[in-house]
Short mmCIF file of C-alpha atoms in Angstrom, two decimals:
data_model
loop_
_atom_site.label_atom_id
_atom_site.label_comp_id
_atom_site.label_asym_id
_atom_site.label_seq_id
_atom_site.Cartn_x
_atom_site.Cartn_y
_atom_site.Cartn_z
CA MET L 1 25.46 90.22 62.93
CA SER L 2 25.03 87.94 65.71
CA LEU L 3 22.80 89.88 67.44
CA TYR L 4 20.68 89.94 64.28
CA GLN L 5 20.68 86.01 64.34
CA ALA L 6 19.83 85.76 67.81
CA ASN L 7 16.82 88.26 67.21
CA PRO L 8 16.10 89.47 63.76
CA SER L 9 13.29 91.69 65.04
CA ALA L 10 15.68 93.72 67.05
CA SER L 11 16.20 97.54 65.87
CA PHE L 12 19.86 98.68 65.86
CA CYS L 13 22.16 100.84 64.19
CA LEU L 14 26.19 100.22 63.64
CA VAL L 15 28.11 103.66 63.41
CA ASP L 16 30.81 103.29 61.41
CA ASP L 17 33.60 105.84 60.24
CA ALA L 18 36.12 103.42 58.77
CA ASN L 19 38.12 104.54 55.72
CA PRO L 20 38.19 101.46 53.33
CA ASN L 21 41.22 102.97 51.12
CA GLU L 22 43.31 103.30 54.51
CA PHE L 23 46.18 100.44 55.37
CA LYS L 24 45.18 98.85 58.46
CA ILE L 25 47.43 96.22 60.62
CA GLY L 26 46.13 93.52 62.46
CA GLU L 27 46.32 91.04 59.32
CA SER L 28 46.68 87.69 61.03
CA LEU L 29 43.60 85.40 61.08
CA PRO L 30 43.87 81.76 62.05
CA PHE L 31 41.92 79.07 60.30
CA SER L 32 40.01 78.50 63.29
CA GLY L 33 38.55 81.93 62.70
CA THR L 34 36.39 80.57 59.98
CA LYS L 35 34.33 78.60 62.48
CA VAL L 36 33.16 81.96 64.34
CA LEU L 37 32.65 83.59 60.95
CA GLU L 38 30.40 80.67 60.07
CA ARG L 39 28.08 81.35 63.28
CA ILE L 40 28.32 84.99 62.92
CA ASP L 41 27.03 85.29 59.37
CA PRO L 42 25.05 81.93 58.02
CA THR L 43 25.26 83.36 54.35
CA MET L 44 28.81 82.50 54.09
CA THR L 45 29.84 85.90 52.48
CA VAL L 46 32.83 86.46 54.84
CA VAL L 47 34.13 82.75 54.71
CA ASN L 48 34.01 82.53 51.18
CA SER L 49 35.65 85.55 50.24
CA LEU L 50 38.47 84.07 52.31
CA GLN L 51 38.32 80.83 50.30
CA ALA L 52 37.94 82.41 47.08
CA SER L 53 41.54 81.47 46.37
CA ASP L 54 41.63 85.40 45.09
CA PRO L 55 45.89 86.02 45.80
CA VAL L 56 45.03 89.84 45.43
CA ILE L 57 42.38 89.77 48.03
CA HIS L 58 43.58 87.53 51.06
CA HIS L 59 46.70 85.49 51.44
CA PRO L 60 46.90 81.99 53.07
CA CYS L 61 49.30 82.11 55.88
CA SER L 62 51.46 78.76 55.48
CA ALA L 63 53.27 79.03 58.83
CA ASN L 64 54.87 81.11 61.62
CA ALA L 65 58.65 81.51 61.57
CA SER L 66 60.38 83.13 64.53
CA ALA L 67 63.79 84.26 65.44
CA TRP L 68 63.22 85.01 69.22
CA GLY L 69 66.14 85.68 70.71
CA THR L 70 68.33 83.91 68.47
CA THR L 71 70.04 84.06 65.12
CA GLU L 72 68.23 81.01 63.78
CA LEU L 73 64.87 81.23 62.41
CA THR L 74 62.60 78.28 63.21
CA THR L 75 59.14 77.49 61.53
CA PHE L 76 56.33 76.28 63.16
CA THR L 77 53.23 74.94 60.90
CA THR L 78 49.99 73.01 61.69
CA THR L 79 47.33 71.33 59.68
CA LYS L 80 43.83 72.80 59.39
CA GLU L 81 42.58 70.08 61.25
CA GLU L 82 44.95 70.64 64.41
CA GLU L 83 44.32 74.53 63.93
CA LEU L 84 40.30 73.71 64.03
CA ALA L 85 41.16 71.34 66.94
CA ALA L 86 43.08 74.08 68.86
CA GLY L 87 40.48 76.84 68.73
CA SER L 88 41.79 80.18 69.66
CA LYS L 89 44.30 78.94 72.03
CA GLY L 90 47.30 80.82 69.59
CA VAL L 91 48.67 77.59 67.98
CA THR L 92 50.67 78.74 65.31
CA GLY L 93 50.60 78.10 61.35
CA GLY L 94 47.49 78.13 59.04
CA GLY L 95 44.84 80.97 58.41
CA TRP L 96 45.15 84.04 56.17
CA HIS L 97 47.15 87.25 55.66
CA LEU L 98 44.44 89.49 55.23
CA ASN L 99 44.09 92.91 53.50
CA ARG L 100 42.30 93.89 56.72
CA ALA L 101 40.47 97.03 55.32
CA LYS L 102 38.94 94.65 52.48
CA PHE L 103 38.22 92.20 55.31
CA ASP L 104 36.66 94.90 57.44
CA GLN L 105 34.07 96.09 54.72
CA THR L 106 33.34 92.64 53.65
CA LEU L 107 31.99 92.14 57.55
CA ARG L 108 29.80 95.43 56.98
CA GLU L 109 28.54 94.19 53.39
CA ALA L 110 27.24 91.01 54.98
CA LEU L 111 25.83 92.59 57.84
CA LYS L 112 23.98 94.94 55.55
CA LYS L 113 23.03 91.72 53.26
CA ASN L 114 21.27 90.28 56.42
CA ALA L 115 19.89 93.05 58.04
CA GLY L 116 19.28 95.91 55.59
CA GLU L 117 21.13 98.67 54.27
CA ASN L 118 19.96 101.15 56.93
CA VAL L 119 21.34 99.45 59.73
CA VAL L 120 24.98 100.98 58.92
CA ARG L 121 25.55 104.60 59.16
CA LYS L 122 28.68 106.21 58.16
CA GLY L 123 29.82 108.91 60.71
CA ARG L 124 31.36 109.22 64.28
CA VAL L 125 29.75 109.34 67.63
CA THR L 126 30.24 112.78 69.35
CA THR L 127 28.40 112.69 72.41
CA VAL L 128 26.78 109.95 74.77
CA SER L 129 24.05 110.76 77.36
CA LYS L 130 21.43 109.09 79.56
CA VAL L 131 18.13 110.68 79.13
CA ASP L 132 15.18 110.06 82.04
CA GLU L 133 11.80 109.52 80.98
CA GLU L 134 8.62 110.79 83.14
CA SER L 135 7.80 107.03 83.15
CA GLY L 136 10.98 106.51 85.07
CA ALA L 137 12.22 104.34 82.02
CA TRP L 138 15.19 105.93 80.50
CA TYR L 139 17.34 105.82 77.04
CA TRP L 140 20.89 106.58 75.91
CA LYS L 141 20.92 109.58 73.43
CA VAL L 142 23.91 109.17 71.06
CA MET L 143 24.68 112.33 68.97
CA VAL L 144 26.50 111.14 65.43
CA ASP L 145 28.28 113.25 62.98
CA ALA L 146 26.88 111.19 59.55
CA ARG L 147 28.45 111.87 56.42
CA ASP L 148 24.90 111.72 54.56
CA SER L 149 23.56 114.79 57.02
CA SER L 150 24.46 118.39 57.46
CA GLU L 151 23.13 118.38 60.76
CA PRO L 152 23.97 116.29 63.73
CA VAL L 153 21.83 112.95 63.84
CA GLU L 154 20.03 111.81 67.07
CA LEU L 155 19.92 108.21 68.08
CA ARG L 156 18.24 106.43 71.09
CA ALA L 157 19.07 103.21 72.10
CA LYS L 158 18.17 100.79 75.02
CA TRP L 159 21.70 99.29 74.82
CA ILE L 160 25.35 100.55 73.62
CA ILE L 161 28.08 98.44 72.13
CA ASP L 162 31.41 99.97 72.10
CA ALA L 163 33.49 98.35 69.46
CA THR L 164 35.96 101.65 68.87
CA GLY L 165 39.24 100.12 69.64
CA ARG L 166 41.94 100.93 72.23
CA SER L 167 40.59 104.31 72.88
CA ALA L 168 37.14 102.82 74.01
CA TYR L 169 35.83 106.11 72.91
CA VAL L 170 31.84 105.63 73.93
CA ALA L 171 32.61 103.67 77.15
CA THR L 172 34.99 106.18 78.39
CA LYS L 173 32.52 108.97 77.96
CA ILE L 174 29.93 106.78 80.01
CA GLY L 175 32.62 106.80 82.92
CA ALA L 176 34.84 103.70 82.27
CA LYS L 177 38.50 104.22 82.41
CA VAL L 178 41.23 102.41 80.22
CA ILE L 179 43.93 100.92 82.03
CA TRP L 180 47.52 101.16 80.20
CA PRO L 181 49.92 98.84 82.23
CA ASP L 182 52.10 98.80 79.02
CA ALA L 183 53.80 101.52 76.76
CA LEU L 184 54.61 99.38 73.75
CA LEU L 185 54.07 101.19 70.43
CA ALA L 186 53.97 99.60 66.70
CA PHE L 187 55.48 101.52 63.98
CA TYR L 188 54.26 100.09 60.81
CA THR L 189 54.63 100.76 56.86
CA THR L 190 54.52 98.66 53.66
CA PHE L 191 57.52 97.65 51.60
CA GLN L 192 56.44 97.35 47.93
CA SER L 193 58.05 95.26 45.50
CA SER L 194 55.98 94.72 41.98
CA THR L 195 52.52 94.91 40.59
CA LEU L 196 50.77 92.57 38.85
CA SER L 197 51.27 94.36 35.35
CA SER L 198 54.97 94.58 36.33
CA PRO L 199 56.33 91.47 38.06
CA SER L 200 59.17 91.41 39.99
CA PRO L 201 62.20 89.30 38.57
CA HIS L 202 62.22 87.69 41.91
CA PRO L 203 58.58 87.59 42.95
CA ASP L 204 57.96 87.13 46.89
CA THR L 205 56.46 83.55 47.88
CA ASP L 206 57.07 83.49 51.29
CA HIS L 207 53.65 83.42 53.02
CA ARG L 208 54.80 82.75 56.55
CA THR L 209 54.37 85.47 59.50
CA ILE L 210 58.00 85.62 60.45
CA VAL L 211 59.10 87.52 63.83
CA GLU L 212 62.53 88.88 64.61
CA THR L 213 64.15 90.16 67.62
CA THR L 214 66.84 92.70 68.14
CA PRO L 215 68.28 94.25 71.21
CA ASN L 216 66.04 96.98 71.04
CA GLY L 217 62.66 95.54 70.39
CA TRP L 218 61.17 93.13 67.98
CA PHE L 219 59.72 92.88 64.07
CA TYR L 220 57.13 91.05 62.56
CA THR L 221 56.33 90.96 58.67
CA SER L 222 53.90 89.39 56.52
CA LEU L 223 53.06 89.19 52.90
CA VAL L 224 49.52 91.20 51.96
CA PRO L 225 48.47 92.54 49.01
CA THR L 226 47.65 96.04 48.59
CA PRO L 227 45.38 97.75 46.29
CA VAL L 228 46.22 100.93 45.06
CA SER L 229 43.23 103.07 42.88
CA LYS L 230 44.33 104.63 39.67
CA HIS L 231 41.88 107.26 40.02
CA GLY L 232 42.25 108.37 44.00
CA ASP L 233 41.21 107.58 47.06
CA ASN L 234 37.67 107.98 46.12
CA ASP L 235 37.31 105.59 43.74
CA ASP L 236 34.54 102.99 44.14
CA ASP L 237 35.39 100.53 41.17
CA PRO L 238 37.48 98.10 42.33
CA SER L 239 38.14 96.71 38.62
CA ALA L 240 40.43 100.12 38.49
CA ASP L 241 42.84 99.02 41.00
CA GLU L 242 46.37 97.65 40.73
CA TYR L 243 47.45 95.32 43.27
CA ILE L 244 51.11 95.78 44.76
CA GLN L 245 52.88 92.95 46.02
CA THR L 246 53.05 94.17 49.48
CA ARG L 247 54.95 93.34 52.78
CA THR L 248 53.93 94.65 55.93
CA VAL L 249 56.87 95.26 58.62
CA CYS L 250 55.91 96.63 61.79
CA TYR L 251 58.79 97.54 64.62
CA HIS L 252 57.77 97.34 68.41
CA THR L 253 59.53 99.03 71.05
CA LEU L 254 58.40 100.85 74.53
CA SER L 255 57.59 104.64 74.25
CA THR L 256 60.49 105.17 76.44
CA HIS L 257 62.95 103.49 74.30
CA PRO L 258 65.30 106.09 72.15
CA THR L 259 64.69 103.85 68.95
CA ALA L 260 61.11 105.06 69.26
CA LYS L 261 62.06 108.61 67.96
CA THR L 262 64.27 106.99 65.37
CA ALA L 263 61.34 105.02 64.10
CA ARG L 264 58.75 107.82 64.24
CA ARG L 265 60.54 109.66 61.27
CA ARG L 266 57.59 110.29 58.57
CA ASP L 267 59.84 109.67 55.91
CA GLY L 268 60.70 105.83 57.00
CA SER L 269 64.64 106.62 56.99
CA GLY L 270 64.47 105.81 60.77
CA LEU L 271 62.73 102.19 60.07
CA LEU L 272 64.99 101.64 57.37
CA GLU L 273 68.35 102.27 59.80
CA LEU L 274 66.36 100.13 62.35
CA ILE L 275 66.29 97.31 59.88
CA TYR L 276 69.55 97.43 57.98
CA GLY L 277 71.61 99.42 60.64
CA ASP L 278 74.09 102.49 60.04
CA GLU L 279 76.24 102.74 57.13
CA GLY L 280 79.11 100.82 57.95
CA ASP L 281 77.87 98.18 60.45
CA GLU L 282 79.27 94.83 60.00
CA LEU L 283 76.02 93.31 60.39
CA PRO L 284 72.43 94.72 59.89
CA SER L 285 70.09 95.28 62.83
CA THR L 286 67.94 92.36 61.62
CA LEU L 287 69.21 89.37 59.62
CA HIS L 288 66.33 87.44 58.21
CA LEU L 289 64.04 90.64 57.66
CA ALA L 290 66.77 92.68 56.01
CA GLU L 291 67.78 89.76 53.62
CA LEU L 292 64.01 88.98 52.84
CA LEU L 293 63.25 92.62 51.48
CA LYS L 294 66.90 93.03 49.67
CA GLN L 295 66.13 89.53 47.86
CA HIS L 296 62.90 90.47 46.62
CA GLY L 297 64.01 94.48 45.81
CA TYR L 298 61.53 95.96 48.41
CA GLU L 299 61.52 99.74 48.58
CA LEU L 300 59.39 101.94 50.84
CA PRO L 301 56.04 103.59 49.21
CA PRO L 302 55.92 107.06 48.39
CA THR L 303 53.02 107.42 50.85
CA LEU L 304 51.54 104.69 53.20
CA PRO L 305 48.14 104.18 51.81
CA GLY L 306 45.11 106.31 53.53
CA ALA L 307 48.19 108.62 55.05
CA ALA L 308 48.76 112.17 54.34
CA LYS L 309 51.02 112.84 51.28
CA GLY L 310 54.40 111.89 51.81
CA VAL L 311 53.89 110.18 55.27
CA VAL L 312 55.37 106.35 55.05
CA VAL L 313 55.13 105.11 58.70
CA ALA L 314 52.36 105.40 61.00
CA SER L 315 52.35 104.31 64.52
CA THR L 316 50.16 103.01 67.12
CA THR L 317 49.60 101.66 70.95
CA ALA L 318 50.15 98.02 70.78
CA GLY L 319 50.71 97.14 74.64
CA SER L 320 48.17 95.12 76.54
CA SER L 321 45.32 97.31 78.08
CA HIS L 322 41.77 96.68 79.53
CA LEU L 323 38.86 98.59 80.25
CA SER L 324 37.48 99.37 83.93
CA PRO L 325 34.82 98.39 84.14
CA GLN L 326 34.29 96.50 80.75
CA CYS L 327 30.64 96.46 80.73
CA ASP L 328 27.65 97.13 83.14
CA THR L 329 24.46 95.48 82.29
CA ARG L 330 22.22 96.88 85.22
CA SER L 331 19.50 99.17 84.45
CA ALA L 332 19.83 101.29 87.53
CA ILE L 333 23.32 102.25 88.84
CA PRO L 334 23.84 103.59 92.45
CA GLU L 335 25.05 107.09 93.13
CA GLY L 336 28.58 107.14 93.67
CA GLU L 337 30.11 104.50 90.95
CA GLY L 338 31.13 107.11 88.56
CA LEU L 339 29.10 105.95 85.65
CA VAL L 340 26.81 107.74 83.76
CA GLY L 341 24.40 104.32 83.66
CA GLY L 342 24.33 100.83 82.66
CA ARG L 343 23.01 98.70 79.85
CA TRP L 344 26.54 98.92 77.86
CA ILE L 345 28.96 96.47 76.91
CA ALA L 346 32.62 96.85 75.36
CA VAL L 347 34.00 94.21 72.81
CA GLY L 348 37.28 93.86 71.19
CA ASP L 349 40.27 96.30 71.82
CA ALA L 350 38.09 98.61 73.56
CA ALA L 351 37.06 95.89 76.48
CA MET L 352 40.39 94.49 76.18
CA ALA L 353 43.63 94.79 74.13
CA PHE L 354 46.68 92.43 73.72
CA ASP L 355 50.38 92.60 72.75
CA PRO L 356 50.28 91.30 69.05
CA LEU L 357 52.65 88.86 70.28
CA SER L 358 49.78 86.90 71.83
CA SER L 359 47.90 86.51 68.59
CA GLN L 360 44.87 86.75 70.67
CA GLY L 361 43.07 90.09 69.27
CA MET L 362 41.08 89.34 66.26
CA MET L 363 40.23 85.94 67.41
CA THR L 364 39.05 87.24 70.81
CA ALA L 365 37.04 90.20 69.50
CA LEU L 366 35.40 87.79 66.94
CA GLU L 367 34.33 85.41 69.74
CA MET L 368 33.06 88.02 72.15
CA GLY L 369 31.39 89.90 69.45
CA LEU L 370 29.29 86.68 68.97
CA VAL L 371 28.81 86.33 72.74
CA VAL L 372 27.86 89.87 73.33
CA GLY L 373 25.36 89.67 70.25
CA MET L 374 23.79 86.95 71.87
CA LEU L 375 23.54 88.60 75.28
CA ILE L 376 21.91 91.67 73.55
CA GLY L 377 19.74 89.77 71.28
CA LYS L 378 18.31 88.16 74.60
CA LYS L 379 18.07 91.33 76.30
CA LEU L 380 15.89 93.05 73.66
CA VAL L 381 13.06 90.32 73.76
CA PRO L 382 10.34 89.73 76.05
CA SER L 383 10.98 86.32 76.41
CA THR L 384 14.59 85.12 76.46
CA ALA L 385 12.95 82.17 75.10
CA ASP L 386 11.98 83.74 71.77
CA ALA L 387 16.01 84.74 71.25
CA GLY L 388 18.21 82.08 69.53
CA SER L 389 20.16 79.80 71.32
CA PRO L 390 24.00 79.06 71.29
CA ALA L 391 23.32 75.69 70.21
CA ALA L 392 20.62 76.85 67.51
CA LEU L 393 23.01 79.12 66.12
CA GLY L 394 25.52 76.21 65.67
CA MET L 395 28.15 77.54 67.89
CA ASP L 396 31.00 75.14 68.70
CA ALA L 397 31.48 73.90 72.50
CA GLU L 398 34.18 76.34 73.28
CA VAL L 399 32.15 79.12 72.13
CA GLN L 400 29.29 77.54 73.73
CA GLU L 401 30.42 77.52 77.07
CA LYS L 402 32.00 81.23 77.21
CA THR L 403 28.39 82.07 76.32
CA ARG L 404 26.82 79.77 78.94
CA VAL L 405 29.52 81.70 81.31
CA ALA L 406 28.77 84.90 80.64
CA PHE L 407 24.80 84.62 81.03
CA ALA L 408 25.25 82.15 84.30
CA LYS L 409 25.39 85.07 86.78
CA PRO L 410 23.30 88.29 87.20
CA GLY L 411 24.47 91.66 86.07
CA ALA L 412 27.91 91.73 84.29
CA THR L 413 29.62 89.37 86.32
CA GLY L 414 29.70 86.32 83.94
CA LEU L 415 30.97 88.29 81.13
CA GLU L 416 33.86 89.77 83.35
CA GLN L 417 34.47 86.26 84.15
CA VAL L 418 34.88 85.43 80.32
CA TYR L 419 37.03 88.45 79.84
CA ALA L 420 39.36 87.85 82.51
CA ARG L 421 39.69 84.20 81.56
CA ALA L 422 40.94 85.37 78.04
CA ARG L 423 43.24 87.69 79.51
CA ALA L 424 44.99 84.98 81.73
CA VAL L 425 45.75 83.31 78.44
CA TYR L 426 47.36 86.12 77.08
CA GLU L 427 49.51 86.57 80.14
CA THR L 428 50.59 83.36 80.37
CA LYS L 429 52.01 83.69 76.84
CA VAL L 430 53.31 86.61 76.62
CA LYS L 431 55.22 86.36 80.04
CA ARG L 432 57.27 83.25 78.76
CA SER L 433 58.26 85.03 75.38
CA TYR L 434 59.43 88.22 77.22
CA GLU L 435 61.47 86.58 79.48
CA ALA L 436 63.18 84.26 77.24
CA GLY L 437 63.85 87.74 75.47
CA LYS L 438 65.38 89.23 78.67
CA GLU L 439 67.69 86.14 79.01
CA ALA L 440 68.76 86.35 75.20
CA TYR L 441 69.54 90.27 75.52
CA PRO L 442 70.83 90.71 79.29
CA GLY L 443 70.71 94.34 80.56
CA GLU L 444 68.92 95.60 77.31
CA SER L 445 66.40 98.23 78.47
CA PHE L 446 63.66 97.18 76.13
CA TRP L 447 63.68 93.46 77.20
CA GLU L 448 64.26 94.63 81.28
CA GLY L 449 61.18 97.19 81.05
CA LYS L 450 59.05 94.44 78.63
CA ARG L 451 59.62 91.57 81.20
CA SER L 452 58.56 93.92 84.18
CA VAL L 453 55.42 94.79 82.67
CA ALA L 454 54.47 91.13 81.87
CA SER L 455 55.21 90.33 85.28
CA HIS L 456 52.99 92.98 86.75
CA SER L 457 50.17 92.97 84.10
#
């Protein structure tokens, strides 16, 4: 959307294969995120959806609470004014717990509202290749397995933006490599308590993000409503949905840790064991999470929304990673560099993914999407004076500075510098947390391993 704001005459296509009925983690958005969303979408479609006070769409996040290396749960709160002043620096408290699938769909709808229905193509990219023309010019040929076509669809582009997540699917086809220094995994599910038509006698009103450590890893939980269609996954009528009071629970540990195998059980029994402990244990493995789930009568769902029947727990990589290189804005690439071509940029987790403890992921993705859209918008007009400027788009001072740095040097150097600064913020915050965890759980393999990774990332 920022590309469109910078250059409304640009021709572009968003290839998207998301399933809006699939449960998706990554639900926390700080209040300061509204600043960036307002710049990306001047029609305010997305911000208005957050501020509509509809409890079945997005919940307000009242605060962050943490029992990190201790049995005491400490709550951290900030005002909206403090959150706005802090920008994306990871200050806790305030904001929203998103229904992430619905939030992402709102972004897509806002793009179509601004730029037209045809700019979004449902499908997935299958191949990317560089095509040279007799004139000496060249373009990217992108083949798409489109839902609305029985034959592969060919797209031709001057520039490619990879927003495919941690896999960096498109950039790796061009020749970039994903660096994975951290083997952290996240195992997640949703616990259900009640529906609006059948309320619980003990409704859950705790809108904090709660983090709790154990010797084997750490958990977080947040209250996020989940729509369940009465007519199956393909139902397009939201009025037919029933909203279940749902609590996301996510367990993080290293892929090499014995509890990873336990947590991976598809029926959720392993995750229950890690939360409540084995039968006969004097104390549960978690204190605050176990009590919260018991107090409100939470149970595992028959199936995780969007998953295969009977699959209750899903997993994903969650450690830090980054793409190398993260972009190449040159038109000509010297031989021997290992890249198919230039004129491409990765954004979001495709460029740089963060340990969820950093609280950096969504804000960094939004900010960099804004900056990259500006950059490509400028590149797609004959004169950069014809494209929107950061000030004209109403960017706040911090994002304006990131844009200035990104544009300050030739090639990709400036943009890579912006990415490097964001990564430095992440490293500082996460190192401190994992060092504290090691002190709280001396000799435990998870904390020893995570501290080692954080120290060398």
